[in-house]
Tab-separated table of C-alpha atoms in Angstrom:
chain	number	residue	atom	x	y	z
A	68	UNK	CA	-0.022	-101.263	-41.352
A	69	UNK	CA	-3.062	-102.763	-39.653
A	70	UNK	CA	-6.406	-101.598	-41.035
A	71	UNK	CA	-9.797	-101.878	-39.373
A	72	UNK	CA	-13.127	-101.840	-41.175
A	73	UNK	CA	-16.293	-101.104	-39.222
A	74	UNK	CA	-19.272	-102.264	-41.255
A	75	UNK	CA	-18.890	-105.579	-43.073
A	76	UNK	CA	-21.570	-104.981	-45.690
A	77	UNK	CA	-20.897	-104.646	-49.380
A	78	UNK	CA	-18.787	-101.465	-49.183
A	79	UNK	CA	-16.734	-102.606	-46.187
A	80	UNK	CA	-16.162	-106.082	-47.596
A	81	UNK	CA	-15.263	-104.704	-51.042
A	82	UNK	CA	-12.691	-102.444	-49.383
A	83	UNK	CA	-11.318	-105.399	-47.432
A	84	UNK	CA	-11.133	-107.502	-50.580
A	85	UNK	CA	-9.302	-104.753	-52.479
A	86	UNK	CA	-6.872	-104.258	-49.586
A	87	UNK	CA	-6.187	-107.994	-49.415
A	88	UNK	CA	-5.638	-108.452	-53.150
A	89	UNK	CA	-3.290	-105.467	-53.320
A	90	UNK	CA	-1.412	-106.450	-50.167
A	91	UNK	CA	-1.877	-102.931	-48.858
A	92	UNK	CA	-2.208	-103.925	-45.200
A	93	UNK	CA	-0.465	-106.467	-43.009
A	94	UNK	CA	-3.659	-107.197	-41.085
A	95	UNK	CA	-7.305	-106.438	-41.841
A	96	UNK	CA	-9.909	-106.557	-39.086
A	97	UNK	CA	-13.632	-106.536	-39.868
A	98	UNK	CA	-16.076	-105.377	-37.196
A	99	UNK	CA	-19.852	-105.475	-37.528
A	100	UNK	CA	-22.894	-105.461	-35.301
A	101	UNK	CA	-23.680	-108.777	-37.010
A	102	UNK	CA	-20.828	-110.994	-35.805
A	103	UNK	CA	-21.732	-113.803	-38.194
A	104	UNK	CA	-21.579	-111.455	-41.171
A	105	UNK	CA	-18.170	-110.121	-40.131
A	106	UNK	CA	-16.799	-113.640	-39.688
A	107	UNK	CA	-18.215	-114.807	-43.011
A	108	UNK	CA	-16.800	-111.827	-44.923
A	109	UNK	CA	-13.397	-112.178	-43.249
A	110	UNK	CA	-13.180	-115.873	-44.054
A	111	UNK	CA	-14.315	-115.359	-47.650
A	112	UNK	CA	-11.701	-112.627	-48.196
A	113	UNK	CA	-9.046	-114.747	-46.453
A	114	UNK	CA	-9.652	-117.529	-48.972
A	115	UNK	CA	-8.574	-115.139	-51.751
A	116	UNK	CA	-5.328	-114.199	-49.992
A	117	UNK	CA	-3.284	-117.252	-51.125
A	118	UNK	CA	-3.779	-116.136	-54.715
A	119	UNK	CA	-2.478	-112.618	-54.165
A	120	UNK	CA	-0.725	-111.657	-50.924
A	121	UNK	CA	0.085	-112.619	-47.344
A	122	UNK	CA	-2.391	-110.416	-45.510
A	123	UNK	CA	-3.953	-111.619	-42.259
A	124	UNK	CA	-7.746	-111.191	-42.355
A	125	UNK	CA	-9.991	-111.673	-39.343
A	126	UNK	CA	-13.223	-110.647	-37.683
A	127	UNK	CA	-13.303	-109.184	-34.187
A	128	UNK	CA	-15.105	-106.869	-31.825
A	129	UNK	CA	-14.033	-103.273	-31.373
A	130	UNK	CA	-11.141	-104.327	-29.140
A	131	UNK	CA	-9.640	-106.031	-32.189
A	132	UNK	CA	-9.011	-102.591	-33.708
A	133	UNK	CA	-6.152	-101.971	-31.267
A	134	UNK	CA	-2.999	-101.119	-33.198
A	135	UNK	CA	-4.802	-100.137	-36.395
A	136	UNK	CA	-3.305	-97.151	-38.206
A	137	UNK	CA	-6.445	-96.570	-40.261
A	138	UNK	CA	-10.040	-97.453	-39.497
A	139	UNK	CA	-12.513	-97.377	-42.368
A	140	UNK	CA	-16.029	-96.598	-41.221
A	141	UNK	CA	-18.528	-98.110	-43.623
A	142	UNK	CA	-21.296	-98.592	-41.083
A	143	UNK	CA	-24.752	-97.237	-41.693
A	144	UNK	CA	-27.930	-97.764	-43.581
A	145	UNK	CA	-27.979	-98.224	-47.351
A	146	UNK	CA	-29.142	-95.675	-49.874
A	147	UNK	CA	-32.610	-96.425	-51.181
A	148	UNK	CA	-33.540	-96.153	-54.869
A	149	UNK	CA	-34.355	-92.508	-55.586
A	150	UNK	CA	-32.982	-91.328	-52.243
A	151	UNK	CA	-30.285	-88.636	-52.302
A	152	UNK	CA	-27.196	-88.989	-50.164
A	153	UNK	CA	-28.231	-85.992	-48.101
A	154	UNK	CA	-31.479	-87.730	-47.158
A	155	UNK	CA	-29.419	-90.436	-45.488
A	156	UNK	CA	-28.005	-87.949	-43.000
A	157	UNK	CA	-30.364	-88.259	-40.058
A	158	UNK	CA	-30.338	-92.053	-40.174
A	159	UNK	CA	-26.578	-92.463	-40.454
A	160	UNK	CA	-25.697	-89.775	-37.906
A	161	UNK	CA	-27.452	-91.903	-35.299
A	162	UNK	CA	-25.280	-94.884	-36.219
A	163	UNK	CA	-22.113	-92.789	-35.922
A	164	UNK	CA	-22.937	-91.742	-32.369
A	165	UNK	CA	-22.486	-95.366	-31.345
A	166	UNK	CA	-19.529	-96.195	-33.584
A	167	UNK	CA	-17.094	-93.299	-33.203
A	168	UNK	CA	-16.669	-93.599	-29.432
A	169	UNK	CA	-15.867	-97.304	-29.657
A	170	UNK	CA	-13.353	-96.786	-32.448
A	171	UNK	CA	-11.581	-93.966	-30.589
A	172	UNK	CA	-11.428	-96.061	-27.415
A	173	UNK	CA	-9.901	-99.075	-29.165
A	174	UNK	CA	-7.657	-97.293	-31.696
A	175	UNK	CA	-6.985	-93.762	-30.424
A	176	UNK	CA	-4.126	-93.121	-32.860
A	177	UNK	CA	-5.914	-94.281	-36.001
A	178	UNK	CA	-6.792	-92.082	-38.946
A	179	UNK	CA	-10.528	-92.348	-39.608
A	180	UNK	CA	-11.572	-92.978	-43.208
A	181	UNK	CA	-15.276	-92.278	-43.704
A	182	UNK	CA	-17.146	-94.216	-46.387
A	183	UNK	CA	-20.730	-93.939	-45.119
A	184	UNK	CA	-23.129	-91.716	-47.068
A	185	UNK	CA	-23.740	-88.847	-47.309
A	186	UNK	CA	-19.929	-88.925	-47.251
A	187	UNK	CA	-19.187	-85.224	-46.760
A	188	UNK	CA	-21.679	-84.552	-43.996
A	189	UNK	CA	-20.737	-87.808	-42.284
A	190	UNK	CA	-17.096	-86.704	-42.435
A	191	UNK	CA	-18.128	-83.530	-40.626
A	192	UNK	CA	-20.107	-85.597	-38.115
A	193	UNK	CA	-17.138	-87.910	-37.495
A	194	UNK	CA	-14.798	-84.947	-37.032
A	195	UNK	CA	-17.120	-83.360	-34.488
A	196	UNK	CA	-17.742	-86.600	-32.590
A	197	UNK	CA	-14.130	-87.809	-32.570
A	198	UNK	CA	-12.396	-84.589	-31.546
A	199	UNK	CA	-9.597	-85.408	-33.993
A	200	UNK	CA	-7.996	-82.697	-36.147
A	201	UNK	CA	-9.640	-82.482	-39.584
A	202	UNK	CA	-6.600	-83.813	-41.433
A	203	UNK	CA	-7.015	-87.150	-39.602
A	204	UNK	CA	-10.695	-87.627	-40.454
A	205	UNK	CA	-10.824	-88.231	-44.192
A	206	UNK	CA	-13.970	-88.796	-46.189
A	207	UNK	CA	-13.853	-90.828	-49.395
A	208	UNK	CA	-15.466	-87.754	-50.916
A	209	UNK	CA	-15.278	-87.533	-54.694
A	210	UNK	CA	-12.522	-90.095	-55.197
A	211	UNK	CA	-15.043	-92.364	-56.948
A	212	UNK	CA	-16.662	-89.517	-58.902
A	213	UNK	CA	-13.193	-88.504	-60.071
A	214	UNK	CA	-12.520	-92.076	-61.212
A	215	UNK	CA	-15.816	-92.095	-63.131
A	216	UNK	CA	-14.919	-88.759	-64.737
A	217	UNK	CA	-11.503	-90.007	-65.831
A	218	UNK	CA	-12.924	-93.296	-67.130
A	219	UNK	CA	-15.568	-91.600	-69.266
A	220	UNK	CA	-13.118	-89.023	-70.637
A	221	UNK	CA	-10.623	-91.786	-71.380
A	222	UNK	CA	-13.283	-93.734	-73.258
A	223	UNK	CA	-14.120	-90.697	-75.377
A	224	UNK	CA	-10.473	-89.895	-76.148
A	225	UNK	CA	-9.408	-93.514	-76.623
A	226	UNK	CA	-6.737	-93.352	-73.914
A	227	UNK	CA	-6.165	-95.011	-70.556
A	228	UNK	CA	-8.053	-93.311	-67.717
A	229	UNK	CA	-4.771	-93.214	-65.786
A	230	UNK	CA	-3.555	-90.680	-68.373
A	231	UNK	CA	-6.495	-88.371	-67.665
A	232	UNK	CA	-5.806	-85.834	-64.905
A	233	UNK	CA	-9.186	-84.432	-63.931
A	234	UNK	CA	-11.043	-83.950	-60.664
A	235	UNK	CA	-14.570	-83.729	-59.346
A	236	UNK	CA	-14.900	-81.132	-56.579
A	237	UNK	CA	-17.379	-80.307	-53.840
A	238	UNK	CA	-20.064	-82.695	-52.691
A	239	UNK	CA	-20.027	-86.413	-53.346
A	240	UNK	CA	-23.533	-86.089	-54.653
A	241	UNK	CA	-25.912	-84.034	-56.700
A	242	UNK	CA	-24.105	-80.671	-56.461
A	243	UNK	CA	-20.657	-81.996	-57.377
A	244	UNK	CA	-18.547	-79.966	-59.801
A	245	UNK	CA	-16.633	-81.457	-62.735
A	246	UNK	CA	-13.547	-79.267	-63.087
A	247	UNK	CA	-13.327	-79.264	-66.879
A	248	UNK	CA	-11.170	-76.149	-67.099
A	249	UNK	CA	-8.395	-77.715	-64.999
A	250	UNK	CA	-8.490	-81.128	-66.745
A	251	UNK	CA	-5.504	-82.492	-68.649
A	252	UNK	CA	-4.695	-85.540	-70.744
A	253	UNK	CA	-1.039	-86.234	-70.167
A	254	UNK	CA	0.371	-82.714	-69.941
A	255	UNK	CA	-2.013	-81.243	-72.531
A	256	UNK	CA	-5.133	-79.184	-71.814
A	257	UNK	CA	-8.080	-81.508	-72.319
A	258	UNK	CA	-9.841	-79.720	-75.179
A	259	UNK	CA	-6.572	-79.301	-77.051
A	260	UNK	CA	-5.781	-82.988	-76.634
A	261	UNK	CA	-9.279	-83.924	-77.808
A	262	UNK	CA	-8.889	-81.810	-80.937
A	263	UNK	CA	-5.474	-83.324	-81.691
A	264	UNK	CA	-6.800	-86.896	-81.585
A	265	UNK	CA	-9.939	-86.090	-83.560
A	266	UNK	CA	-12.367	-86.525	-80.661
A	267	UNK	CA	-13.561	-82.974	-79.903
A	268	UNK	CA	-15.245	-82.230	-76.601
A	269	UNK	CA	-18.462	-80.746	-77.923
A	270	UNK	CA	-21.167	-79.487	-75.612
A	271	UNK	CA	-23.183	-82.659	-76.129
A	272	UNK	CA	-20.173	-84.832	-75.285
A	273	UNK	CA	-19.491	-82.837	-72.111
A	274	UNK	CA	-23.145	-83.053	-71.110
A	275	UNK	CA	-23.131	-86.813	-71.654
A	276	UNK	CA	-19.995	-87.269	-69.543
A	277	UNK	CA	-21.340	-84.948	-66.850
A	278	UNK	CA	-24.566	-86.954	-66.670
A	279	UNK	CA	-22.611	-90.205	-66.657
A	280	UNK	CA	-20.611	-89.056	-63.636
A	281	UNK	CA	-23.420	-87.329	-61.793
A	282	UNK	CA	-26.033	-90.067	-62.303
A	283	UNK	CA	-23.775	-93.126	-62.062
A	284	UNK	CA	-24.733	-94.049	-58.513
A	285	UNK	CA	-28.456	-93.794	-59.233
A	286	UNK	CA	-28.096	-96.021	-62.305
A	287	UNK	CA	-26.162	-98.653	-60.354
A	288	UNK	CA	-28.520	-98.518	-57.381
A	289	UNK	CA	-31.499	-98.986	-59.669
A	290	UNK	CA	-29.851	-102.025	-61.246
A	291	UNK	CA	-28.384	-103.837	-58.222
A	292	UNK	CA	-29.321	-101.924	-55.091
A	293	UNK	CA	-26.005	-100.308	-54.133
A	294	UNK	CA	-22.482	-99.502	-55.318
A	295	UNK	CA	-19.481	-101.252	-53.819
A	296	UNK	CA	-16.670	-102.293	-56.178
A	297	UNK	CA	-15.654	-98.799	-57.256
A	298	UNK	CA	-15.708	-97.301	-53.787
A	299	UNK	CA	-13.958	-100.370	-52.359
A	300	UNK	CA	-11.071	-99.773	-54.756
A	301	UNK	CA	-11.098	-96.067	-53.953
A	302	UNK	CA	-10.822	-96.737	-50.223
A	303	UNK	CA	-7.904	-99.079	-50.884
A	304	UNK	CA	-6.200	-96.301	-52.835
A	305	UNK	CA	-6.531	-93.856	-49.929
A	306	UNK	CA	-5.253	-96.414	-47.415
A	307	UNK	CA	-2.275	-97.165	-49.675
A	308	UNK	CA	-1.366	-93.468	-49.770
A	309	UNK	CA	-1.403	-93.387	-45.964
A	310	UNK	CA	0.328	-96.726	-45.370
A	311	UNK	CA	3.172	-95.960	-47.803
A	312	UNK	CA	3.353	-92.239	-47.030
A	313	UNK	CA	2.986	-91.575	-50.757
A	314	UNK	CA	2.068	-87.877	-50.599
A	315	UNK	CA	-0.435	-88.772	-53.336
A	316	UNK	CA	-2.837	-86.176	-54.724
A	317	UNK	CA	-6.366	-87.495	-54.242
A	318	UNK	CA	-9.788	-85.860	-54.243
A	319	UNK	CA	-10.922	-86.559	-50.693
A	320	UNK	CA	-13.124	-84.752	-48.201
A	321	UNK	CA	-12.113	-83.154	-44.917
A	322	UNK	CA	-13.487	-80.249	-42.907
A	323	UNK	CA	-11.868	-77.296	-44.665
A	324	UNK	CA	-11.262	-73.881	-43.135
A	325	UNK	CA	-12.594	-71.930	-46.134
A	326	UNK	CA	-13.808	-72.774	-49.630
A	327	UNK	CA	-15.218	-70.075	-51.910
A	328	UNK	CA	-16.087	-67.948	-48.892
A	329	UNK	CA	-17.812	-70.804	-47.024
A	330	UNK	CA	-16.078	-71.632	-43.743
A	331	UNK	CA	-15.530	-74.933	-41.944
A	332	UNK	CA	-17.176	-77.208	-44.487
A	333	UNK	CA	-16.404	-80.821	-45.409
A	334	UNK	CA	-16.057	-81.328	-49.159
A	335	UNK	CA	-13.583	-82.547	-51.734
A	336	UNK	CA	-10.761	-80.781	-53.481
A	337	UNK	CA	-7.453	-82.346	-54.531
A	338	UNK	CA	-5.335	-82.952	-51.436
A	339	UNK	CA	-1.931	-84.388	-50.607
A	340	UNK	CA	-2.427	-87.601	-48.599
A	341	UNK	CA	0.304	-89.383	-46.660
A	342	UNK	CA	1.152	-91.027	-43.354
A	343	UNK	CA	-0.172	-88.154	-41.234
A	344	UNK	CA	-3.419	-87.893	-43.189
A	345	UNK	CA	-4.045	-84.822	-45.326
A	346	UNK	CA	-0.870	-82.754	-45.562
A	347	UNK	CA	-1.992	-80.008	-47.961
A	348	UNK	CA	-5.005	-78.678	-49.870
A	349	UNK	CA	-4.723	-77.916	-53.579
A	350	UNK	CA	-7.164	-75.543	-55.275
A	351	UNK	CA	-7.251	-76.003	-59.070
A	352	UNK	CA	-7.712	-73.102	-61.445
A	353	UNK	CA	-11.404	-72.831	-62.303
A	354	UNK	CA	-13.519	-70.691	-64.579
A	355	UNK	CA	-16.215	-68.370	-63.249
A	356	UNK	CA	-18.987	-70.926	-63.633
A	357	UNK	CA	-17.039	-73.597	-61.777
A	358	UNK	CA	-16.205	-71.185	-58.960
A	359	UNK	CA	-19.900	-70.391	-58.584
A	360	UNK	CA	-20.885	-74.063	-58.692
A	361	UNK	CA	-18.289	-74.977	-56.069
A	362	UNK	CA	-19.518	-72.193	-53.793
A	363	UNK	CA	-23.091	-73.431	-54.186
A	364	UNK	CA	-22.021	-76.994	-53.395
A	365	UNK	CA	-20.095	-75.832	-50.325
A	366	UNK	CA	-23.075	-73.824	-49.085
A	367	UNK	CA	-25.446	-76.782	-49.454
A	368	UNK	CA	-23.147	-78.960	-47.378
A	369	UNK	CA	-22.513	-76.234	-44.801
A	370	UNK	CA	-26.217	-75.565	-44.336
A	371	UNK	CA	-26.955	-79.261	-43.930
A	372	UNK	CA	-24.198	-79.800	-41.378
A	373	UNK	CA	-25.130	-76.704	-39.416
A	374	UNK	CA	-28.709	-77.944	-39.126
A	375	UNK	CA	-27.568	-81.139	-37.428
A	376	UNK	CA	-27.465	-81.205	-33.622
A	377	UNK	CA	-25.179	-83.862	-32.186
């Protein structure tokens, strides 16, 4: 599969680097308003290819996206220290007005993978601007939050994060919902597993993990200005599911017909992802508090999207 990346900044280049190292794509094309930046990133990534794969990496204009099966959109302005993802909306929506039309013209059959923040609202914006069905406009959503959740739980339990099956739902942002009640380690309910290995999930432990997931981006932004490695790997994982038609279950964001009584809202739940995009939505079993929190998250995102005039 050929993969395009619009936006050759830190997130776009990290995604390109991850794709190249994993050999996920046959060809990677970087597009940026700054041609010199796109060329520099493409050449730098290409120099890593001999160590790992045989991917072709290049920079091009929008016409170079022709033939791409997936186009990652990582264009937009960066999140400022202390700024919420939702506050980025008005600035990044303006960028998308220019980008989406060019991408659709050059690669009309491509699945769009949205990485720009605020990810959920920008997924809604991209869906509205592109005219594509929702299952073909996929936001990175909470794939990174879910990875953070699994990593922190794995650290506490002393097991590999790949053995933790837990998801973050709703917004990729402040109102996100850690689905503790549906979490498993291996095939065992999480609290039971924790008790068996002598690492109980007390309230203080859960609060610490929740804060670690919810505040991770702010901590990283304060320290180095932005996040890019984690989300770059997450974008690679989504592309791999599409390119190999894996039918993988991933927590990604699309415009969803109804969530907790809120209609036509872009947010994350576990979904089956394959060659056609999102093939199915999966709603985990939640407790009453998690249902309420997910509804609140959905309503926040719905209200924000509805307020935007394109």
